[in-house]
Tab-separated table of C-alpha atoms in Angstrom:
chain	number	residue	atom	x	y	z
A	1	UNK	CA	0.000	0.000	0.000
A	2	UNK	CA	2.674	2.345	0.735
A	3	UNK	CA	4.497	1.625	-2.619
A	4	UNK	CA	1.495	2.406	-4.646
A	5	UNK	CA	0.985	5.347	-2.728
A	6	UNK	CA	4.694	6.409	-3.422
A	7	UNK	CA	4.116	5.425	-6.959
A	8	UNK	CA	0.791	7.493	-7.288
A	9	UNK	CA	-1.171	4.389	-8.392
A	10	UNK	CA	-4.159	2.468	-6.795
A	11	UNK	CA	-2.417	-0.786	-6.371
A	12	UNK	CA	0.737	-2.663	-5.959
A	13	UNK	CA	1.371	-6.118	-5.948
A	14	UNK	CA	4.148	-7.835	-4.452
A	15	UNK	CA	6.076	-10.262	-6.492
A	16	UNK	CA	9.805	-12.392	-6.259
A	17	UNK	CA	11.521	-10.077	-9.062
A	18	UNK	CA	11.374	-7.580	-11.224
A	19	UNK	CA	11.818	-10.224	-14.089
A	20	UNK	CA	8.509	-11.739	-12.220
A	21	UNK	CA	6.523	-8.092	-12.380
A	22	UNK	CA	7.383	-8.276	-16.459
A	23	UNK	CA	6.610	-11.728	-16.961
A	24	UNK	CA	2.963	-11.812	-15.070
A	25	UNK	CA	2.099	-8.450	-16.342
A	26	UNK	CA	1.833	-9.098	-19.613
A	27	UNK	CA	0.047	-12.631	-18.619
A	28	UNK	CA	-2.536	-10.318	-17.155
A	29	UNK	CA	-2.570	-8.355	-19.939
A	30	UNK	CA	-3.543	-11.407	-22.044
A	31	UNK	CA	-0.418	-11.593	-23.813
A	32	UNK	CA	0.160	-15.043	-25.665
A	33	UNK	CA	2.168	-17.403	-27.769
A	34	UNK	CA	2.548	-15.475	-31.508
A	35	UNK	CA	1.680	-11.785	-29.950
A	36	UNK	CA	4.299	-8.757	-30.727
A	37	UNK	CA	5.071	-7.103	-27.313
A	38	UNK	CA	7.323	-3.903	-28.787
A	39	UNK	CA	10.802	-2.988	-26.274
A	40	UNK	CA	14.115	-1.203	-26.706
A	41	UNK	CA	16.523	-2.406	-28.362
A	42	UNK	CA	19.073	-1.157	-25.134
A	43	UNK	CA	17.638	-2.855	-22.023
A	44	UNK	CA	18.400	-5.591	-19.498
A	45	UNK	CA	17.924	-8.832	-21.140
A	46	UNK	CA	14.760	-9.514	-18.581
A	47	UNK	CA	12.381	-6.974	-21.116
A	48	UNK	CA	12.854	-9.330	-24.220
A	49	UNK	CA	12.910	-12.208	-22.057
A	50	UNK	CA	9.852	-11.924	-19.760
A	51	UNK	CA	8.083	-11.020	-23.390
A	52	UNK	CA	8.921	-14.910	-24.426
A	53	UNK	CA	8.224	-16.363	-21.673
A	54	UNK	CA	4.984	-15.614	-22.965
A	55	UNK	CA	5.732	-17.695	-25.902
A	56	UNK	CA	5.353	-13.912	-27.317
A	57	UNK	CA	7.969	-12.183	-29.577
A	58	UNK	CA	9.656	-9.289	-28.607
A	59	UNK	CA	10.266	-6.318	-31.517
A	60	UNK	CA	13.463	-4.248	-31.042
A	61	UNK	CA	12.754	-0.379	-31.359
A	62	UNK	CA	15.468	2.354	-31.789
A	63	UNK	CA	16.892	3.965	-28.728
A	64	UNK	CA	17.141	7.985	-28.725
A	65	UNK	CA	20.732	8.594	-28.658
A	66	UNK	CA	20.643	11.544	-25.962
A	67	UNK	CA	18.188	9.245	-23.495
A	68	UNK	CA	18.655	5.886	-24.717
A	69	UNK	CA	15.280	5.364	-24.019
A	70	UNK	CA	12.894	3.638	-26.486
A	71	UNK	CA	12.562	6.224	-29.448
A	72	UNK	CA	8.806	6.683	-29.635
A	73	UNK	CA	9.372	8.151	-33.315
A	74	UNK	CA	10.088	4.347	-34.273
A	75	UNK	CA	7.357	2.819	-32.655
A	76	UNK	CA	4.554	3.229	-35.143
A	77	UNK	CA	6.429	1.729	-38.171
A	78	UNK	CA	6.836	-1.568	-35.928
A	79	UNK	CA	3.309	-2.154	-35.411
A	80	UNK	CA	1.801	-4.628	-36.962
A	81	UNK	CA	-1.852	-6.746	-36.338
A	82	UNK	CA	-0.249	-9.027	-34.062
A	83	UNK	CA	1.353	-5.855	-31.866
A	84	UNK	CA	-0.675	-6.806	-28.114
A	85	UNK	CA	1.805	-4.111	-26.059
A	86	UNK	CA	4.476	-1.473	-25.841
A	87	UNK	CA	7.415	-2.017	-22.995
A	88	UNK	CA	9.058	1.276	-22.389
A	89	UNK	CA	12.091	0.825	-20.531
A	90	UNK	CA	12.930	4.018	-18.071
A	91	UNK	CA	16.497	3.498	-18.348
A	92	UNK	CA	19.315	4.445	-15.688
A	93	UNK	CA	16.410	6.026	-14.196
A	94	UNK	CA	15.419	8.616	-17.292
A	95	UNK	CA	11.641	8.543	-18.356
A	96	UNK	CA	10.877	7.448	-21.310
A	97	UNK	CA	8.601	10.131	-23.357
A	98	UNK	CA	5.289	8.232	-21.942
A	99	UNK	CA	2.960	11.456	-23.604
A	100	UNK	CA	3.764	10.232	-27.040
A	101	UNK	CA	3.759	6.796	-26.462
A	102	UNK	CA	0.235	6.884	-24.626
A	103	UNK	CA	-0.024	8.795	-27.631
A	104	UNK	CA	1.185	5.709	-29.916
A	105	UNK	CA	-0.813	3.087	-27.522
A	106	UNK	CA	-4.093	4.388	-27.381
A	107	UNK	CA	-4.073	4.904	-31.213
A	108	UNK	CA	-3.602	1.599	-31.893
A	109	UNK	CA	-5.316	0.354	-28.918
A	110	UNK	CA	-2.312	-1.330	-27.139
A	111	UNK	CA	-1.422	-2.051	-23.495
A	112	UNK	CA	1.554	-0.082	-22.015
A	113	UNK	CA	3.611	-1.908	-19.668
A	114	UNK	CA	6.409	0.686	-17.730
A	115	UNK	CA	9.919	-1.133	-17.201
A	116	UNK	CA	10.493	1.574	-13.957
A	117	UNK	CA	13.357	-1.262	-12.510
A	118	UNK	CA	15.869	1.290	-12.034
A	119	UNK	CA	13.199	4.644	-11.900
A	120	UNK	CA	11.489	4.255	-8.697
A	121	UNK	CA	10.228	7.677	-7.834
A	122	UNK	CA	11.249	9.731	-11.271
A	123	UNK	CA	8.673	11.628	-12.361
A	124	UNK	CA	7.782	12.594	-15.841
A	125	UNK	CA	5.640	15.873	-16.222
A	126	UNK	CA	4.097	15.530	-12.751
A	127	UNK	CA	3.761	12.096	-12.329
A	128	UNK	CA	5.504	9.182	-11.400
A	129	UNK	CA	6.960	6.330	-13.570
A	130	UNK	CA	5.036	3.175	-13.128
A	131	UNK	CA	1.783	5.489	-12.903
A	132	UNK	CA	0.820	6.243	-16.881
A	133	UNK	CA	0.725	3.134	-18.133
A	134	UNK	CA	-1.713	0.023	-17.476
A	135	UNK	CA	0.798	-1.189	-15.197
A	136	UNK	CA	4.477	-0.725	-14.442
A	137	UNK	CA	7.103	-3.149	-13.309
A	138	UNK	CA	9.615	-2.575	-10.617
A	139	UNK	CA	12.839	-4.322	-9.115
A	140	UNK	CA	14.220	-3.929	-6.085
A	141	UNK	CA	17.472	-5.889	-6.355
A	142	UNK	CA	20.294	-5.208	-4.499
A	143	UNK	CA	21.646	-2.582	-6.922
A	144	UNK	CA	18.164	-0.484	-7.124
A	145	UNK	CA	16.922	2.612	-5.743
A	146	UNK	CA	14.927	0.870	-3.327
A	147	UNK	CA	16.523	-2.448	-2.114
A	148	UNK	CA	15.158	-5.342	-0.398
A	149	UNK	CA	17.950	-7.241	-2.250
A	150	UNK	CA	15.724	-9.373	-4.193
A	151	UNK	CA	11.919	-8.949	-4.913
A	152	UNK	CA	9.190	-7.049	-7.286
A	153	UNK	CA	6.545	-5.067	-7.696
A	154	UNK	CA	3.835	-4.172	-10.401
A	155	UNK	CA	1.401	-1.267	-10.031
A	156	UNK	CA	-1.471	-0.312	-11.323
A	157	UNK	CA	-4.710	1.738	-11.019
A	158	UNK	CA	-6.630	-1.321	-12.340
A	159	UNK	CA	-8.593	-2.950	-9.679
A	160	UNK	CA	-9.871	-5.942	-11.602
A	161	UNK	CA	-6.262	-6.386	-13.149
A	162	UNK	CA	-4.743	-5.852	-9.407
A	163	UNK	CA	-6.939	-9.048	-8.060
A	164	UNK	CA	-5.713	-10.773	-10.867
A	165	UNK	CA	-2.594	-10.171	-10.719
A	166	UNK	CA	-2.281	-11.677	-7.170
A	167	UNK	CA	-4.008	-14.754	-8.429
A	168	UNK	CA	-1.285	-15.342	-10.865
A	169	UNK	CA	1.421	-14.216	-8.174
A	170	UNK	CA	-0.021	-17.036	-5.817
A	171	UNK	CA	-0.341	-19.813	-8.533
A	172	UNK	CA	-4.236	-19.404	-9.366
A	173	UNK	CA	-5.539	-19.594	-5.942
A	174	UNK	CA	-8.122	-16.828	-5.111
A	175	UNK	CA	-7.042	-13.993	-2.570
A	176	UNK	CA	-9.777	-15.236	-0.523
């Protein structure tokens, strides 16, 4: 509760890793075998990876070469019918440009899943990372911002995705 309340979101659930918060995010967000989930081509190898662990494939965008963040500029020409999400990666701790990306996203009617692993607390124009999207995914490994030395977290102002996120975290069982 006090994360999402740090993070400006509703929720926060509480996973093992931040490879975890990727991986079960875009399982909530229905993200399957054959699906295009679109990342930076410069990230930690848990973006791509947590994408095929979906059995999904990851598409390699352009990085902006004063941010090195996911160049939103490139992400409509790698859209295609089978394009499900967007990961932006908030790298080193430097928002991505989430306005044009939402931009991008709702345009095409895709789900935005924030990599904030090494961002907690930046803020881009007055809100925090892991706020804009449908959900964002934190770490808090021992060489984060916030340390526990191991463990995850994935917020979200979804309440319906929130419950079912915990299901997933606690292998299908109900909350209740």
């Amino acid at each position: 509760e006090e994360f999402a309340r740090f993070c400006g979101t509703a929720h926060a659930v509480a996973v093992s890793n931040g490879t975890v918060a990727l991986h079960l995010a875009l399982v909530a967000a229905g993200v399957g075998p054959g699906d295009e989930v679109i990342v930076p081509a410069l990230t930690f190898a848990a973006t791509a990876a947590a994408v095929r662990h979906c059995h999904a494939i990851p598409v390699f965008a352009d990085v902006e070469s004063d941010s090195w963040n996911i160049d939103p500029d490139h992400i409509e020409s790698l859209i295609t019918p089978k394009t499900k999400a967007i990961i932006p990666v908030h790298l080193y701790g430097t928002p991505c440009r989430m306005d044009r990306i939402m931009e991008i996203a709702q345009r095409w009617g895709l789900i935005v899943i924030e990599d904030a692993a090494e961002a907690h607390g930046a803020e881009y124009q007055g809100s925090r990372v892991g706020s804009i999207g449908r959900m964002g995914c934190f770490s808090f490994y021992g060489n984060k911002i916030i340390t526990t030395g191991e463990g995850g977290a994935i917020t979200t102002n979804d309440a319906g995705l929130a419950v079912k996120l915990r299901t997933l975290r606690d292998h299908g069982m109900s909350p209740t």
